[in-house]
Short mmCIF file of C-alpha atoms in Angstrom, two decimals:
data_model
loop_
_atom_site.label_atom_id
_atom_site.label_comp_id
_atom_site.label_asym_id
_atom_site.label_seq_id
_atom_site.Cartn_x
_atom_site.Cartn_y
_atom_site.Cartn_z
CA UNK A 30 -20.44 70.20 42.06
CA UNK A 31 -24.02 71.41 41.78
CA UNK A 32 -25.66 70.81 38.42
CA UNK A 33 -29.01 71.92 37.08
CA UNK A 34 -31.03 70.23 34.36
CA UNK A 35 -34.15 71.60 32.76
CA UNK A 36 -36.84 69.31 31.39
CA UNK A 37 -40.22 69.73 29.78
CA UNK A 38 -42.05 69.93 26.45
CA UNK A 39 -40.27 71.67 23.63
CA UNK A 40 -43.51 72.64 21.91
CA UNK A 41 -46.51 74.32 23.50
CA UNK A 42 -49.68 75.47 21.77
CA UNK A 43 -50.80 79.09 22.03
CA UNK A 44 -53.04 79.85 25.02
CA UNK A 45 -51.82 76.72 26.85
CA UNK A 46 -49.50 76.44 29.83
CA UNK A 47 -45.75 76.07 29.56
CA UNK A 48 -44.42 73.75 32.28
CA UNK A 49 -40.74 73.17 32.97
CA UNK A 50 -38.84 71.47 35.76
CA UNK A 51 -35.30 72.03 36.96
CA UNK A 52 -33.61 69.14 38.75
CA UNK A 53 -30.80 69.99 41.14
CA UNK A 54 -28.02 67.45 41.63
CA UNK A 55 -24.76 67.47 43.53
CA UNK A 56 -26.07 69.75 46.24
CA UNK A 57 -29.08 70.60 48.35
CA UNK A 58 -31.96 72.68 47.04
CA UNK A 59 -32.57 73.63 50.68
CA UNK A 60 -29.21 75.34 51.14
CA UNK A 61 -29.65 78.57 53.05
CA UNK A 62 -28.85 81.69 51.08
CA UNK A 63 -29.43 80.29 47.61
CA UNK A 64 -32.30 81.47 45.47
CA UNK A 65 -33.39 79.42 42.47
CA UNK A 66 -34.34 81.37 39.38
CA UNK A 67 -35.80 80.97 35.95
CA UNK A 68 -34.36 83.12 33.16
CA UNK A 69 -35.25 83.12 29.49
CA UNK A 70 -33.59 84.20 26.29
CA UNK A 71 -35.57 84.94 23.19
CA UNK A 72 -33.91 83.69 19.98
CA UNK A 73 -30.91 85.83 19.20
CA UNK A 74 -31.78 88.23 22.00
CA UNK A 75 -30.82 89.13 25.54
CA UNK A 76 -31.68 87.66 28.90
CA UNK A 77 -34.87 88.17 30.90
CA UNK A 78 -35.22 87.21 34.55
CA UNK A 79 -38.57 85.51 35.17
CA UNK A 80 -38.53 84.98 38.92
CA UNK A 81 -37.07 83.07 41.83
CA UNK A 82 -38.02 80.78 44.68
CA UNK A 83 -36.28 80.29 48.00
CA UNK A 84 -36.11 76.97 49.82
CA UNK A 85 -38.69 78.33 52.27
CA UNK A 86 -41.12 78.58 49.37
CA UNK A 87 -41.12 82.35 49.10
CA UNK A 88 -41.24 83.62 45.54
CA UNK A 89 -40.70 86.81 43.60
CA UNK A 90 -41.64 87.38 39.98
CA UNK A 91 -40.86 89.83 37.23
CA UNK A 92 -43.86 92.19 37.12
CA UNK A 93 -43.90 91.89 33.34
CA UNK A 94 -44.87 88.22 33.71
CA UNK A 95 -46.28 88.11 37.22
CA UNK A 96 -49.89 87.57 36.23
CA UNK A 97 -48.98 84.42 34.27
CA UNK A 98 -46.11 82.87 36.25
CA UNK A 99 -45.92 80.39 39.07
CA UNK A 100 -42.66 78.97 40.44
CA UNK A 101 -42.87 76.08 42.88
CA UNK A 102 -40.53 73.81 44.79
CA UNK A 103 -40.43 70.09 45.54
CA UNK A 104 -37.61 69.56 48.00
CA UNK A 105 -38.24 65.80 48.18
CA UNK A 106 -37.37 65.54 44.49
CA UNK A 107 -34.78 68.34 44.58
CA UNK A 108 -36.69 70.14 41.87
CA UNK A 109 -38.21 73.51 41.22
CA UNK A 110 -40.70 74.23 38.48
CA UNK A 111 -41.98 76.97 36.23
CA UNK A 112 -45.51 77.36 34.95
CA UNK A 113 -46.33 80.11 32.47
CA UNK A 114 -49.93 80.22 31.36
CA UNK A 115 -51.70 81.73 28.37
CA UNK A 116 -48.58 81.52 26.24
CA UNK A 117 -48.15 83.23 22.89
CA UNK A 118 -45.45 83.17 20.24
CA UNK A 119 -43.69 85.89 22.26
CA UNK A 120 -42.93 83.26 24.91
CA UNK A 121 -40.83 81.26 22.47
CA UNK A 122 -37.38 81.22 24.04
CA UNK A 123 -34.63 79.21 25.63
CA UNK A 124 -35.50 78.78 29.28
CA UNK A 125 -32.73 78.47 31.85
CA UNK A 126 -32.83 77.59 35.49
CA UNK A 127 -30.07 79.10 37.60
CA UNK A 128 -28.74 79.33 41.15
CA UNK A 129 -27.29 82.44 42.68
CA UNK A 130 -24.29 83.06 44.87
CA UNK A 131 -25.46 83.22 48.49
CA UNK A 132 -26.76 86.64 49.53
CA UNK A 133 -26.38 88.04 46.05
CA UNK A 134 -28.24 87.35 42.87
CA UNK A 135 -25.31 86.83 40.58
CA UNK A 136 -26.00 83.51 38.93
CA UNK A 137 -23.08 81.14 39.29
CA UNK A 138 -24.73 77.88 38.24
CA UNK A 139 -26.90 77.55 35.13
CA UNK A 140 -28.68 74.69 33.47
CA UNK A 141 -27.95 74.04 29.82
CA UNK A 142 -31.26 75.56 28.84
CA UNK A 143 -34.25 74.15 27.05
CA UNK A 144 -35.81 75.60 23.92
CA UNK A 145 -39.56 76.07 24.09
CA UNK A 146 -41.48 76.96 20.96
CA UNK A 147 -45.03 78.23 21.12
CA UNK A 148 -46.83 77.22 17.97
CA UNK A 149 -50.00 75.54 16.86
CA UNK B 19 -37.06 99.07 36.95
CA UNK B 20 -33.33 99.46 36.39
CA UNK B 21 -32.31 99.56 32.74
CA UNK B 22 -28.84 98.32 31.83
CA UNK B 23 -27.21 99.71 28.69
CA UNK B 24 -24.01 98.30 27.27
CA UNK B 25 -21.61 99.84 24.79
CA UNK B 26 -20.59 99.09 22.21
CA UNK B 27 -23.04 96.56 20.78
CA UNK B 28 -20.15 94.85 19.02
CA UNK B 29 -16.40 95.04 19.21
CA UNK B 30 -13.53 93.64 17.16
CA UNK B 31 -10.15 93.43 18.84
CA UNK B 32 -6.84 91.93 17.71
CA UNK B 33 -5.46 88.91 19.52
CA UNK B 34 -3.34 89.98 22.46
CA UNK B 35 -4.90 93.43 22.60
CA UNK B 36 -7.14 94.89 25.28
CA UNK B 37 -10.93 94.71 25.03
CA UNK B 38 -13.15 97.04 27.01
CA UNK B 39 -16.90 96.76 27.41
CA UNK B 40 -18.98 99.35 29.20
CA UNK B 41 -22.21 99.03 31.13
CA UNK B 42 -24.37 101.83 32.48
CA UNK B 43 -27.29 101.43 34.84
CA UNK B 44 -30.26 103.81 34.89
CA UNK B 45 -29.84 104.20 38.63
CA UNK B 46 -27.09 103.45 41.09
CA UNK B 47 -26.54 99.81 42.00
CA UNK B 48 -24.24 100.72 44.90
CA UNK B 49 -25.77 99.70 48.22
CA UNK B 50 -24.52 102.24 50.71
CA UNK B 51 -24.90 100.08 53.81
CA UNK B 52 -22.27 97.56 52.65
CA UNK B 53 -20.52 99.61 49.93
CA UNK B 54 -21.09 96.84 47.38
CA UNK B 55 -22.03 97.28 43.76
CA UNK B 56 -24.70 94.76 42.79
CA UNK B 57 -23.33 94.17 39.32
CA UNK B 58 -22.22 91.01 37.52
CA UNK B 59 -20.66 90.16 34.16
CA UNK B 60 -21.28 87.04 32.10
CA UNK B 61 -19.79 85.46 29.01
CA UNK B 62 -22.01 83.49 26.64
CA UNK B 63 -20.77 81.36 23.79
CA UNK B 64 -23.11 79.98 21.09
CA UNK B 65 -25.30 77.16 22.30
CA UNK B 66 -24.16 77.56 25.91
CA UNK B 67 -25.65 79.16 28.99
CA UNK B 68 -24.08 82.34 30.30
CA UNK B 69 -21.01 81.87 32.45
CA UNK B 70 -20.43 84.10 35.46
CA UNK B 71 -17.16 86.01 35.19
CA UNK B 72 -17.39 88.84 37.71
CA UNK B 73 -19.71 89.67 40.62
CA UNK B 74 -19.87 92.55 43.10
CA UNK B 75 -18.55 94.51 40.08
CA UNK B 76 -14.94 93.44 40.57
CA UNK B 77 -14.76 90.00 42.19
CA UNK B 78 -13.56 87.38 39.77
CA UNK B 79 -15.41 84.07 39.90
CA UNK B 80 -13.30 81.05 40.75
CA UNK B 81 -11.57 79.62 37.69
CA UNK B 82 -11.94 82.74 35.56
CA UNK B 83 -8.61 83.78 34.01
CA UNK B 84 -7.06 86.88 35.54
CA UNK B 85 -7.06 88.65 32.18
CA UNK B 86 -10.72 89.38 32.97
CA UNK B 87 -11.32 92.26 35.36
CA UNK B 88 -14.26 94.40 36.38
CA UNK B 89 -14.30 97.96 37.60
CA UNK B 90 -16.62 100.86 38.25
CA UNK B 91 -19.12 101.99 40.83
CA UNK B 92 -22.56 103.50 41.09
CA UNK B 93 -23.90 103.59 37.55
CA UNK B 94 -20.85 103.07 35.34
CA UNK B 95 -18.97 99.82 35.00
CA UNK B 96 -16.35 98.27 32.76
CA UNK B 97 -15.30 94.75 31.88
CA UNK B 98 -11.74 94.58 30.63
CA UNK B 99 -9.99 91.68 28.95
CA UNK B 100 -6.34 92.59 29.18
CA UNK B 101 -5.01 90.40 26.39
CA UNK B 102 -7.62 88.92 24.08
CA UNK B 103 -7.45 85.21 23.41
CA UNK B 104 -9.27 83.35 20.65
CA UNK B 105 -11.46 81.57 23.20
CA UNK B 106 -12.78 84.92 24.45
CA UNK B 107 -14.96 85.34 21.36
CA UNK B 108 -18.45 85.50 22.85
CA UNK B 109 -21.29 87.77 23.82
CA UNK B 110 -20.85 89.55 27.15
CA UNK B 111 -23.66 90.69 29.40
CA UNK B 112 -23.81 92.84 32.49
CA UNK B 113 -26.54 92.28 35.09
CA UNK B 114 -27.77 94.25 38.05
CA UNK B 115 -29.03 92.46 41.11
CA UNK B 116 -29.58 95.55 43.23
CA UNK B 117 -33.32 95.34 42.88
CA UNK B 118 -35.96 93.19 41.28
CA UNK B 119 -36.72 92.68 38.52
CA UNK B 120 -33.09 91.76 37.98
CA UNK B 121 -32.04 93.01 34.57
CA UNK B 122 -29.36 92.43 31.98
CA UNK B 123 -27.72 94.61 29.40
CA UNK B 124 -28.46 93.93 25.75
CA UNK B 125 -25.11 92.22 25.23
CA UNK B 126 -21.85 93.07 23.52
CA UNK B 127 -20.57 90.77 20.80
CA UNK B 128 -16.78 90.43 20.93
CA UNK B 129 -14.93 89.25 17.83
CA UNK B 130 -11.38 88.93 16.64
CA UNK B 131 -10.10 91.64 14.30
#
């Protein structure tokens, strides 16, 4: 059974870079057809898709965040990562990594989520 | 961008009764070449990640009780819980994956009356 686990600092200062890693276990991050996404949820609010990466390394980002986001992949460690630069308090959220059902983007596997607070 | 709008924002239903949640997309999420609706439903309980219930608008995810069903096509969709159980108290979200940026509805909070 595939499992995802997010890791990274829970507190980031304004204007700095938020960096999170998602470790994939129980399955291959290089499985054809699966895209690996980051999704966030502001406190008490709805869900916002940040972007995805494919095992080939191709990426696609939400235009609302595109100028600040980078998603990368390390297949040797079975990990994919999120970097969000120039953060503000508006980036305070629970960040989830997720996998989609092959050839769709319905997310069937989610990490437990990690809370990131942007504050000085 | 496709905007997803759910109704109602909150809903209180008696145990054993039917619960119905609606989701409307700002443009069609039906892909004509394969006749599939790119629409999913999730359940989220406090402190937990969302759980996939339904995809392709009406396909139930493995392990999801059959009291959950999805219907609709094009721009209008419905999640129905046929007989509400106590463990169904949660927030429910619809999501379109027809085009990026993928987007979610604002959520519907389901409670017991």
